[in-house]
C-alpha positions as semicolon CSV with decimal commas, in nm:
position;residue;x (nm);y (nm);z (nm)
1;X;13,710;5,342;10,707
2;X;13,778;5,386;11,083
3;X;13,490;5,340;11,323
4;X;13,456;5,552;11,638
5;X;13,334;5,254;11,836
6;X;13,293;4,880;11,788
7;X;12,947;4,836;11,627
8;X;12,920;4,487;11,775
9;X;12,930;4,637;12,127
10;X;12,600;4,819;12,088
11;X;12,505;5,185;12,054
12;X;12,763;5,460;12,076
13;X;12,760;5,705;12,365
14;X;12,486;5,972;12,342
15;X;12,573;6,303;12,178
16;X;12,401;6,637;12,172
17;X;12,186;6,718;11,862
18;X;12,417;7,013;11,790
19;X;12,705;6,766;11,761
20;X;12,509;6,566;11,500
21;X;12,445;6,887;11,301
22;X;12,824;6,938;11,272
23;X;12,849;6,627;11,052
24;X;12,775;6,732;10,694
25;X;12,629;6,427;10,515
26;X;12,545;6,490;10,147
27;X;12,419;6,292;9,853
28;X;12,625;6,268;9,535
29;X;12,641;6,075;9,212
30;X;12,940;5,857;9,129
31;X;13,082;5,989;8,799
32;X;13,401;5,778;8,776
33;X;13,546;5,467;8,937
34;X;13,910;5,366;8,923
35;X;14,091;5,058;9,052
36;X;14,301;5,095;9,366
37;X;14,540;4,799;9,341
38;X;14,793;4,949;9,583
39;X;14,540;4,960;9,872
40;X;14,608;4,717;10,159
41;X;14,248;4,594;10,148
42;X;14,059;4,565;9,817
43;X;13,913;4,911;9,738
44;X;13,799;5,138;9,460
45;X;13,864;5,508;9,398
46;X;13,535;5,689;9,355
47;X;13,484;6,033;9,204
48;X;13,154;6,173;9,332
49;X;12,966;6,482;9,210
50;X;12,801;6,665;9,501
51;X;12,648;6,942;9,289
52;X;12,762;7,300;9,228
53;X;12,800;7,412;9,594
54;X;13,046;7,135;9,689
55;X;13,167;7,006;9,352
56;X;13,341;6,682;9,272
57;X;13,526;6,496;9,546
58;X;13,720;6,167;9,562
59;X;13,687;5,880;9,804
60;X;13,848;5,542;9,866
61;X;13,588;5,276;9,943
62;X;13,632;4,911;10,042
63;X;13,327;4,797;9,846
64;X;13,465;4,538;9,606
65;X;13,272;4,246;9,759
66;X;12,926;4,364;9,647
67;X;13,000;4,617;9,374
68;X;13,175;4,615;9,036
69;X;13,331;4,937;8,910
70;X;13,128;4,939;8,588
71;X;12,798;4,918;8,785
72;X;12,873;5,214;9,015
73;X;12,883;5,506;8,770
74;X;12,553;5,695;8,794
75;X;12,469;5,556;9,135
76;X;12,389;5,799;9,418
77;X;12,570;5,755;9,752
78;X;12,581;5,935;10,082
79;X;12,911;6,073;10,220
80;X;13,047;6,288;10,500
81;X;13,193;6,590;10,315
82;X;13,340;6,792;10,603
83;X;13,605;6,559;10,743
84;X;13,962;6,664;10,665
85;X;14,112;6,481;10,362
86;X;14,287;6,156;10,449
87;X;14,595;6,016;10,282
88;X;14,549;5,649;10,190
89;X;14,873;5,535;10,031
90;X;14,935;5,771;9,739
91;X;14,565;5,861;9,717
92;X;14,398;6,154;9,894
93;X;14,045;6,062;10,006
94;X;13,839;6,380;10,042
95;X;13,507;6,240;10,168
96;X;13,390;5,936;10,368
97;X;13,145;5,731;10,162
98;X;12,886;5,576;10,394
99;X;12,775;5,217;10,421
100;X;12,655;4,951;10,660
101;X;12,802;4,607;10,724
102;X;12,625;4,302;10,588
103;X;12,617;3,975;10,782
104;X;12,981;3,909;10,696
105;X;13,100;4,264;10,780
106;X;13,127;4,367;10,412
107;X;13,021;4,720;10,314
108;X;12,677;4,784;10,167
109;X;12,649;5,141;10,035
110;X;12,399;5,383;10,192
111;X;12,183;5,560;9,935
112;X;11,832;5,708;9,898
113;X;11,563;5,482;9,750
114;X;11,449;5,764;9,517
115;X;11,674;5,995;9,316
116;X;11,736;6,330;9,487
117;X;11,933;6,640;9,378
118;X;12,309;6,604;9,420
119;X;12,439;6,805;9,715
120;X;12,127;6,756;9,927
121;X;12,208;6,746;10,298
122;X;12,082;6,479;10,534
123;X;11,836;6,600;10,794
């Protein structure tokens, strides 16, 4: 996961609302989790169902500190679905799964507190 700015330095530069609307953030349900032992940093390969309009996409996520693979299937997560795919080793990551850093900088997944339909867009 590459950050546009250093989150410790404060807020990012202001953007226009139209720029925000270009980022397509959707909710999906994790349907499969696979190990990713060849990743440089501990990570998991997620398969996420974003509903019929977008379908199933894959993502590499460095979330092994707080999450076990067997606990993730069925969990809803938010992801950016309109970035170009990114090659991570031999794996093609198609979406960017979203999270926030905890006090130690480890990823905590971002998800709704109530179940919503897969494919719903953030607004």
